[in-house]
PDB file of C-alpha atoms in Angstrom:
ATOM      1  CA  MET A 207      11.247   4.907  15.552  1.00 63.00           C
ATOM      2  CA  ILE A 208       9.905   7.995  13.923  1.00 68.00           C
ATOM      3  CA  ALA A 209       8.802  10.832  16.394  1.00 70.00           C
ATOM      4  CA  ALA A 210       6.239  12.364  13.961  1.00 84.00           C
ATOM      5  CA  PRO A 211       5.465  10.378  10.744  1.00 92.00           C
ATOM      6  CA  LYS A 212       3.265  11.510   8.083  1.00 95.00           C
ATOM      7  CA  ARG A 213       0.151   9.134   8.139  1.00 97.00           C
ATOM      8  CA  ILE A 214      -1.963   9.108   4.914  1.00 98.00           C
ATOM      9  CA  ALA A 215      -5.290   7.471   4.637  1.00 98.00           C
ATOM     10  CA  VAL A 216      -5.951   6.815   0.815  1.00 98.00           C
ATOM     11  CA  TRP A 217      -9.698   6.350   0.565  1.00 98.00           C
ATOM     12  CA  SER A 218     -11.143   4.294  -2.486  1.00 97.00           C
ATOM     13  CA  GLY A 219     -13.705   1.766  -3.291  1.00 94.00           C
ATOM     14  CA  PRO A 220     -12.725  -1.759  -4.744  1.00 91.00           C
ATOM     15  CA  ARG A 221     -11.151  -2.279  -8.110  1.00 90.00           C
ATOM     16  CA  ASN A 222      -9.895   1.415  -8.253  1.00 94.00           C
ATOM     17  CA  LEU A 223      -6.108   1.029  -8.812  1.00 96.00           C
ATOM     18  CA  SER A 224      -5.763   1.079  -5.124  1.00 96.00           C
ATOM     19  CA  THR A 225      -3.320  -1.985  -4.925  1.00 97.00           C
ATOM     20  CA  ALA A 226      -1.042  -0.454  -7.569  1.00 97.00           C
ATOM     21  CA  MET A 227      -0.972   2.882  -5.782  1.00 98.00           C
ATOM     22  CA  MET A 228      -0.013   0.996  -2.442  1.00 98.00           C
ATOM     23  CA  ARG A 229       2.769  -0.745  -4.584  1.00 98.00           C
ATOM     24  CA  SER A 230       3.797   2.633  -5.908  1.00 98.00           C
ATOM     25  CA  PHE A 231       4.274   4.110  -2.506  1.00 98.00           C
ATOM     26  CA  GLY A 232       5.685   0.880  -1.072  1.00 98.00           C
ATOM     27  CA  SER A 233       8.527   1.428  -3.514  1.00 98.00           C
ATOM     28  CA  ARG A 234       9.478   4.658  -1.778  1.00 98.00           C
ATOM     29  CA  ARG A 235      12.555   4.448   0.634  1.00 95.00           C
ATOM     30  CA  ASP A 236      10.621   6.417   3.325  1.00 97.00           C
ATOM     31  CA  THR A 237       7.323   4.674   3.337  1.00 97.00           C
ATOM     32  CA  LEU A 238       5.766   1.915   5.061  1.00 96.00           C
ATOM     33  CA  CYS A 239       2.378   0.525   3.743  1.00 97.00           C
ATOM     34  CA  ILE A 240      -0.776  -0.892   5.643  1.00 97.00           C
ATOM     35  CA  ASP A 241      -3.205  -2.799   3.546  1.00 98.00           C
ATOM     36  CA  GLU A 242      -7.030  -2.333   4.238  1.00 98.00           C
ATOM     37  CA  PRO A 243      -6.613  -2.214   7.988  1.00 98.00           C
ATOM     38  CA  PHE A 244     -10.502  -2.353   8.710  1.00 98.00           C
ATOM     39  CA  TYR A 245     -11.284  -5.291   6.534  1.00 98.00           C
ATOM     40  CA  ALA A 246     -11.359  -7.561   9.552  1.00 98.00           C
ATOM     41  CA  PRO A 247     -13.472  -5.487  11.722  1.00 98.00           C
ATOM     42  CA  PHE A 248     -15.731  -5.024   8.616  1.00 97.00           C
ATOM     43  CA  LEU A 249     -16.188  -8.617   8.301  1.00 98.00           C
ATOM     44  CA  ASP A 250     -16.574  -9.286  12.007  1.00 98.00           C
ATOM     45  CA  LEU A 251     -19.286  -6.410  12.190  1.00 98.00           C
ATOM     46  CA  THR A 252     -21.339  -7.340   9.191  1.00 96.00           C
ATOM     47  CA  GLY A 253     -20.969 -11.182   9.017  1.00 97.00           C
ATOM     48  CA  LEU A 254     -20.833 -10.759   5.090  1.00 93.00           C
ATOM     49  CA  PRO A 255     -19.509 -14.103   3.503  1.00 92.00           C
ATOM     50  CA  HIS A 256     -16.620 -12.470   1.520  1.00 90.00           C
ATOM     51  CA  PRO A 257     -13.982 -14.673  -0.220  1.00 91.00           C
ATOM     52  CA  MET A 258     -11.382 -15.896   2.233  1.00 95.00           C
ATOM     53  CA  ARG A 259     -13.455 -14.607   5.105  1.00 97.00           C
ATOM     54  CA  ALA A 260     -11.912 -17.117   7.744  1.00 97.00           C
ATOM     55  CA  GLU A 261      -8.193 -16.427   6.706  1.00 97.00           C
ATOM     56  CA  ILE A 262      -8.810 -12.688   6.953  1.00 98.00           C
ATOM     57  CA  LEU A 263     -10.492 -13.006  10.521  1.00 98.00           C
ATOM     58  CA  ALA A 264      -7.474 -15.392  11.591  1.00 98.00           C
ATOM     59  CA  CYS A 265      -4.824 -13.028  10.381  1.00 97.00           C
ATOM     60  CA  HIS A 266      -5.891  -9.808  11.017  1.00 98.00           C
ATOM     61  CA  CYS A 267      -7.131  -7.808  14.289  1.00 98.00           C
ATOM     62  CA  ALA A 268     -11.000  -7.517  14.129  1.00 98.00           C
ATOM     63  CA  ASP A 269     -10.970  -5.002  17.138  1.00 98.00           C
ATOM     64  CA  ALA A 270     -11.945  -1.539  15.180  1.00 98.00           C
ATOM     65  CA  THR A 271     -10.843   0.516  18.179  1.00 97.00           C
ATOM     66  CA  ALA A 272      -7.594  -0.986  18.507  1.00 97.00           C
ATOM     67  CA  VAL A 273      -7.203  -0.618  14.558  1.00 97.00           C
ATOM     68  CA  ALA A 274      -8.100   2.977  14.620  1.00 97.00           C
ATOM     69  CA  ASN A 275      -5.633   3.798  17.438  1.00 95.00           C
ATOM     70  CA  GLN A 276      -2.750   2.126  15.731  1.00 94.00           C
ATOM     71  CA  LEU A 277      -3.469   4.193  12.657  1.00 95.00           C
ATOM     72  CA  SER A 278      -3.454   7.404  14.247  1.00 93.00           C
ATOM     73  CA  GLU A 279      -1.132   6.917  17.201  1.00 89.00           C
ATOM     74  CA  GLY A 280       0.697   3.783  16.956  1.00 80.00           C
ATOM     75  CA  PRO A 281       4.574   3.581  16.745  1.00 80.00           C
ATOM     76  CA  ALA A 282       5.846   4.481  13.435  1.00 78.00           C
ATOM     77  CA  MET A 283       8.769   2.638  11.629  1.00 85.00           C
ATOM     78  CA  ALA A 284       9.159   4.982   8.579  1.00 95.00           C
ATOM     79  CA  PRO A 285       8.575   8.677   8.063  1.00 96.00           C
ATOM     80  CA  VAL A 286       5.721   8.040   5.767  1.00 97.00           C
ATOM     81  CA  ILE A 287       2.769   5.673   6.866  1.00 97.00           C
ATOM     82  CA  TYR A 288       0.631   4.867   3.754  1.00 98.00           C
ATOM     83  CA  GLN A 289      -2.910   3.562   4.657  1.00 98.00           C
ATOM     84  CA  LYS A 290      -4.769   1.683   1.868  1.00 98.00           C
ATOM     85  CA  GLN A 291      -8.355   2.445   2.899  1.00 98.00           C
ATOM     86  CA  MET A 292     -11.774   0.825   1.484  1.00 97.00           C
ATOM     87  CA  THR A 293     -14.427   3.327   1.809  1.00 97.00           C
ATOM     88  CA  HIS A 294     -17.052   0.455   2.111  1.00 95.00           C
ATOM     89  CA  HIS A 295     -15.212  -0.996   5.126  1.00 97.00           C
ATOM     90  CA  MET A 296     -16.482   1.905   7.258  1.00 97.00           C
ATOM     91  CA  VAL A 297     -19.697   0.526   8.722  1.00 96.00           C
ATOM     92  CA  ASN A 298     -21.308   1.608  11.879  1.00 95.00           C
ATOM     93  CA  GLY A 299     -19.111   0.357  14.687  1.00 96.00           C
ATOM     94  CA  ILE A 300     -16.091   1.602  13.141  1.00 97.00           C
ATOM     95  CA  PRO A 301     -14.557   4.760  14.925  1.00 96.00           C
ATOM     96  CA  ARG A 302     -13.835   7.846  12.829  1.00 96.00           C
ATOM     97  CA  ALA A 303     -12.393  10.356  15.510  1.00 95.00           C
ATOM     98  CA  TRP A 304      -8.962   8.661  14.539  1.00 96.00           C
ATOM     99  CA  MET A 305      -9.484  10.706  10.994  1.00 97.00           C
ATOM    100  CA  LYS A 306      -8.856  13.918  12.635  1.00 96.00           C
ATOM    101  CA  ARG A 307      -5.171  12.875  13.047  1.00 95.00           C
ATOM    102  CA  VAL A 308      -4.158  11.792   9.551  1.00 96.00           C
ATOM    103  CA  THR A 309      -3.871  13.257   6.086  1.00 97.00           C
ATOM    104  CA  HIS A 310      -6.418  12.128   3.549  1.00 98.00           C
ATOM    105  CA  VAL A 311      -6.398  11.284  -0.089  1.00 98.00           C
ATOM    106  CA  PHE A 312      -9.526  10.121  -2.202  1.00 98.00           C
ATOM    107  CA  LEU A 313      -8.840   7.910  -5.158  1.00 98.00           C
ATOM    108  CA  ILE A 314     -11.448   7.941  -7.576  1.00 98.00           C
ATOM    109  CA  ARG A 315     -12.166   6.064 -10.699  1.00 98.00           C
ATOM    110  CA  HIS A 316     -15.116   6.272 -13.159  1.00 98.00           C
ATOM    111  CA  PRO A 317     -17.891   3.734 -12.079  1.00 97.00           C
ATOM    112  CA  ALA A 318     -18.105   1.916 -15.379  1.00 97.00           C
ATOM    113  CA  ARG A 319     -14.574   0.916 -14.984  1.00 97.00           C
ATOM    114  CA  VAL A 320     -15.087  -0.117 -11.010  1.00 96.00           C
ATOM    115  CA  LEU A 321     -18.127  -2.401 -12.115  1.00 96.00           C
ATOM    116  CA  ALA A 322     -16.531  -4.093 -15.098  1.00 93.00           C
ATOM    117  CA  SER A 323     -13.759  -5.033 -12.936  1.00 90.00           C
ATOM    118  CA  TYR A 324     -15.618  -5.947  -9.855  1.00 89.00           C
ATOM    119  CA  ALA A 325     -18.024  -8.091 -11.873  1.00 87.00           C
ATOM    120  CA  ARG A 326     -15.026 -10.495 -12.480  1.00 84.00           C
ATOM    121  CA  LYS A 327     -14.538 -11.077  -8.781  1.00 81.00           C
ATOM    122  CA  MET A 328     -17.927 -10.931  -7.365  1.00 79.00           C
ATOM    123  CA  GLU A 329     -21.234 -12.104  -8.578  1.00 72.00           C
ATOM    124  CA  THR A 330     -23.350  -9.244  -7.545  1.00 79.00           C
ATOM    125  CA  ALA A 331     -22.642  -5.525  -7.279  1.00 88.00           C
ATOM    126  CA  ASP A 332     -24.625  -2.706  -5.809  1.00 93.00           C
ATOM    127  CA  LEU A 333     -23.933   0.942  -5.191  1.00 95.00           C
ATOM    128  CA  HIS A 334     -22.841   0.461  -1.552  1.00 94.00           C
ATOM    129  CA  ALA A 335     -20.644  -2.755  -2.464  1.00 91.00           C
ATOM    130  CA  ILE A 336     -18.411  -0.585  -4.569  1.00 95.00           C
ATOM    131  CA  GLY A 337     -18.272   2.199  -2.014  1.00 95.00           C
ATOM    132  CA  PHE A 338     -19.280   5.238  -3.894  1.00 97.00           C
ATOM    133  CA  PRO A 339     -21.743   6.820  -1.056  1.00 97.00           C
ATOM    134  CA  GLN A 340     -19.409   6.101   1.532  1.00 97.00           C
ATOM    135  CA  GLN A 341     -16.386   7.940  -0.424  1.00 98.00           C
ATOM    136  CA  ALA A 342     -18.605  11.141  -0.770  1.00 98.00           C
ATOM    137  CA  GLU A 343     -19.510  10.730   3.013  1.00 97.00           C
ATOM    138  CA  LEU A 344     -15.884  10.091   3.971  1.00 98.00           C
ATOM    139  CA  TYR A 345     -14.786  13.109   2.068  1.00 98.00           C
ATOM    140  CA  ASP A 346     -17.130  15.404   3.893  1.00 98.00           C
ATOM    141  CA  GLN A 347     -16.017  13.961   7.268  1.00 96.00           C
ATOM    142  CA  ALA A 348     -12.350  14.423   6.353  1.00 97.00           C
ATOM    143  CA  GLU A 349     -12.789  17.796   5.572  1.00 97.00           C
ATOM    144  CA  ALA A 350     -14.811  18.638   8.482  1.00 95.00           C
ATOM    145  CA  HIS A 351     -12.112  16.724  10.934  1.00 91.00           C
ATOM    146  CA  THR A 352      -9.077  18.236   9.636  1.00 93.00           C
ATOM    147  CA  GLY A 353     -10.271  21.699   8.312  1.00 93.00           C
ATOM    148  CA  HIS A 354      -8.554  21.154   5.020  1.00 92.00           C
ATOM    149  CA  ARG A 355      -9.971  20.129   1.649  1.00 95.00           C
ATOM    150  CA  PRO A 356      -8.720  16.559   1.076  1.00 98.00           C
ATOM    151  CA  VAL A 357      -6.729  15.662  -2.072  1.00 98.00           C
ATOM    152  CA  VAL A 358      -8.675  13.848  -4.765  1.00 98.00           C
ATOM    153  CA  ILE A 359      -6.821  12.114  -7.437  1.00 98.00           C
ATOM    154  CA  ASP A 360      -8.377  10.048 -10.612  1.00 98.00           C
ATOM    155  CA  ALA A 361      -6.970   6.510 -11.357  1.00 98.00           C
ATOM    156  CA  ASP A 362      -7.280   7.165 -15.122  1.00 97.00           C
ATOM    157  CA  ASP A 363      -5.193  10.446 -14.884  1.00 98.00           C
ATOM    158  CA  ILE A 364      -2.562   8.318 -13.039  1.00 98.00           C
ATOM    159  CA  LEU A 365      -2.540   5.685 -15.848  1.00 98.00           C
ATOM    160  CA  ASN A 366      -2.377   8.264 -18.529  1.00 97.00           C
ATOM    161  CA  GLU A 367       0.515  10.197 -16.890  1.00 98.00           C
ATOM    162  CA  PRO A 368       1.843   8.179 -13.921  1.00 98.00           C
ATOM    163  CA  GLU A 369       4.889  10.431 -13.373  1.00 98.00           C
ATOM    164  CA  ALA A 370       3.379  13.624 -13.805  1.00 98.00           C
ATOM    165  CA  MET A 371       0.313  12.773 -11.502  1.00 98.00           C
ATOM    166  CA  LEU A 372       2.514  11.246  -8.898  1.00 98.00           C
ATOM    167  CA  ASP A 373       4.710  14.090  -8.875  1.00 98.00           C
ATOM    168  CA  LYS A 374       1.504  16.442  -8.196  1.00 98.00           C
ATOM    169  CA  LEU A 375       0.151  14.003  -5.638  1.00 98.00           C
ATOM    170  CA  CYS A 376       3.589  14.091  -3.585  1.00 98.00           C
ATOM    171  CA  SER A 377       3.499  18.032  -4.071  1.00 98.00           C
ATOM    172  CA  ALA A 378      -0.031  18.034  -2.429  1.00 98.00           C
ATOM    173  CA  LEU A 379       1.056  15.902   0.589  1.00 97.00           C
ATOM    174  CA  GLY A 380       4.259  17.729   1.156  1.00 97.00           C
ATOM    175  CA  LEU A 381       6.471  14.921  -0.060  1.00 98.00           C
ATOM    176  CA  GLU A 382       9.437  14.797  -2.629  1.00 97.00           C
ATOM    177  CA  PHE A 383       8.466  12.787  -5.592  1.00 98.00           C
ATOM    178  CA  ASP A 384      10.665   9.416  -5.823  1.00 98.00           C
ATOM    179  CA  ASP A 385      10.936   7.790  -9.240  1.00 97.00           C
ATOM    180  CA  ALA A 386      11.016   4.587  -7.595  1.00 98.00           C
ATOM    181  CA  MET A 387       7.295   4.886  -7.340  1.00 98.00           C
ATOM    182  CA  LEU A 388       6.922   4.223 -11.126  1.00 98.00           C
ATOM    183  CA  SER A 389       7.907   0.386 -10.741  1.00 98.00           C
ATOM    184  CA  TRP A 390       8.174  -2.387  -8.236  1.00 98.00           C
ATOM    185  CA  ALA A 391       9.066  -6.148  -8.321  1.00 96.00           C
ATOM    186  CA  ALA A 392       6.586  -8.533  -9.226  1.00 97.00           C
ATOM    187  CA  GLY A 393       5.165 -10.999  -6.512  1.00 97.00           C
ATOM    188  CA  PRO A 394       3.732 -10.661  -2.923  1.00 96.00           C
ATOM    189  CA  ARG A 395       4.793  -7.759  -0.558  1.00 96.00           C
ATOM    190  CA  PRO A 396       5.026  -8.156   3.348  1.00 96.00           C
ATOM    191  CA  GLU A 397       2.145  -5.598   3.739  1.00 97.00           C
ATOM    192  CA  ASP A 398      -0.255  -7.430   1.479  1.00 98.00           C
ATOM    193  CA  GLY A 399      -3.478  -8.724   3.207  1.00 97.00           C
ATOM    194  CA  ALA A 400      -4.468 -12.346   3.636  1.00 97.00           C
ATOM    195  CA  TRP A 401      -7.027 -11.515   0.997  1.00 96.00           C
ATOM    196  CA  ALA A 402      -4.268 -11.010  -1.646  1.00 95.00           C
ATOM    197  CA  PRO A 403      -4.628 -14.391  -3.398  1.00 93.00           C
ATOM    198  CA  HIS A 404      -8.116 -13.865  -4.388  1.00 89.00           C
ATOM    199  CA  TRP A 405      -7.926 -10.116  -5.262  1.00 89.00           C
ATOM    200  CA  TYR A 406      -4.474  -9.273  -6.446  1.00 94.00           C
ATOM    201  CA  ASP A 407      -3.786 -11.560  -9.038  1.00 90.00           C
ATOM    202  CA  ALA A 408      -3.068  -8.896 -11.802  1.00 91.00           C
ATOM    203  CA  VAL A 409      -0.863  -6.711  -9.341  1.00 94.00           C
ATOM    204  CA  LEU A 410       1.280  -9.714  -8.287  1.00 96.00           C
ATOM    205  CA  LYS A 411       2.176 -10.136 -11.910  1.00 96.00           C
ATOM    206  CA  SER A 412       2.639  -6.295 -12.637  1.00 97.00           C
ATOM    207  CA  THR A 413       5.901  -4.333 -12.343  1.00 98.00           C
ATOM    208  CA  GLY A 414       4.276  -0.971 -12.854  1.00 98.00           C
ATOM    209  CA  PHE A 415       1.137   0.961 -13.705  1.00 97.00           C
ATOM    210  CA  GLY A 416      -0.891  -0.555 -16.664  1.00 94.00           C
ATOM    211  CA  PRO A 417      -1.458   1.168 -20.056  1.00 95.00           C
ATOM    212  CA  PRO A 418      -3.753   4.097 -20.447  1.00 96.00           C
ATOM    213  CA  PRO A 419      -7.407   2.914 -19.845  1.00 93.00           C
ATOM    214  CA  GLY A 420      -8.882   3.598 -23.161  1.00 93.00           C
ATOM    215  CA  ASP A 421     -12.824   3.823 -23.921  1.00 96.00           C
ATOM    216  CA  LEU A 422     -15.096   2.938 -21.132  1.00 97.00           C
ATOM    217  CA  PRO A 423     -16.460  -0.439 -20.991  1.00 96.00           C
ATOM    218  CA  THR A 424     -20.016  -1.292 -21.972  1.00 96.00           C
ATOM    219  CA  LEU A 425     -21.839  -2.786 -19.131  1.00 96.00           C
ATOM    220  CA  PRO A 426     -24.625  -5.264 -18.863  1.00 94.00           C
ATOM    221  CA  ALA A 427     -28.050  -3.449 -17.859  1.00 95.00           C
ATOM    222  CA  GLU A 428     -28.104  -4.466 -14.169  1.00 93.00           C
ATOM    223  CA  LEU A 429     -24.376  -3.018 -13.859  1.00 96.00           C
ATOM    224  CA  GLN A 430     -25.498   0.087 -15.883  1.00 96.00           C
ATOM    225  CA  SER A 431     -28.256   0.904 -13.525  1.00 97.00           C
ATOM    226  CA  VAL A 432     -25.612   0.989 -10.656  1.00 96.00           C
ATOM    227  CA  CYS A 433     -23.119   3.050 -12.851  1.00 97.00           C
ATOM    228  CA  ASP A 434     -25.952   5.594 -13.326  1.00 98.00           C
ATOM    229  CA  GLN A 435     -26.329   5.777  -9.586  1.00 98.00           C
ATOM    230  CA  ALA A 436     -22.663   6.216  -8.915  1.00 98.00           C
ATOM    231  CA  LEU A 437     -22.001   8.720 -11.751  1.00 98.00           C
ATOM    232  CA  PRO A 438     -23.278  11.790  -9.999  1.00 98.00           C
ATOM    233  CA  ILE A 439     -21.056  11.077  -6.900  1.00 98.00           C
ATOM    234  CA  TYR A 440     -18.020  10.417  -9.192  1.00 98.00           C
ATOM    235  CA  GLU A 441     -18.589  13.589 -10.872  1.00 98.00           C
ATOM    236  CA  ALA A 442     -18.944  15.707  -7.764  1.00 98.00           C
ATOM    237  CA  LEU A 443     -15.387  14.425  -6.546  1.00 98.00           C
ATOM    238  CA  ALA A 444     -13.801  14.531  -9.931  1.00 98.00           C
ATOM    239  CA  ALA A 445     -14.608  18.336  -9.780  1.00 98.00           C
ATOM    240  CA  LYS A 446     -12.249  18.733  -7.069  1.00 98.00           C
ATOM    241  CA  LYS A 447      -9.310  16.503  -8.367  1.00 98.00           C
ATOM    242  CA  LEU A 448      -5.787  17.263  -8.990  1.00 97.00           C
ATOM    243  CA  ALA A 449      -5.318  18.058 -12.883  1.00 89.00           C
TER     244      ALA A 449
END
């Protein structure tokens, strides 16, 4: 067991390159990954009918306090503990004091790209479902809890320059870059949550980061309205990103 692991909470909304980033860090020789630890507490507290709800609650701990304690103080089996955290999971009833004891990264993505991808998995989308207001709130809380400005990194920058941006991210976190982060084996991983069959189809087939993202997608009117609401939040965080 590791006496003082580096615990890293990486915050994003859905459809934000977050699973590929978990794959990347999971390819490091020194890192253990935890996949969306508050998903089951979120479902339990909200009662929302998400895909695979029953399977998620059956397979994962729904006690938010127990999860928070594990994330910040639980035994560590690796020098680096990478937590893939979803901003929209942090509803009322989920503790936040544990955030004082971990290092925070905010993974951002242009809302047009998020919405185009999200709409392929869910019938409806709104601002809170894609986690943008929560991401801004959590950024402020992380800064207040730790006394340090959290790291911000943009998914498009990673796709454009995977090696360069991962090197910068590792440096900001006090880690050595490991070129194993650039590729991984296709298929499931032990850390994947019970929701993987619904959400991870593309990542399960992947062996590395995808191509550069290209032009922004054109959205239907109802999604463009959500995009317009999310854009100022994205731009405020993008002004603080690694470059």
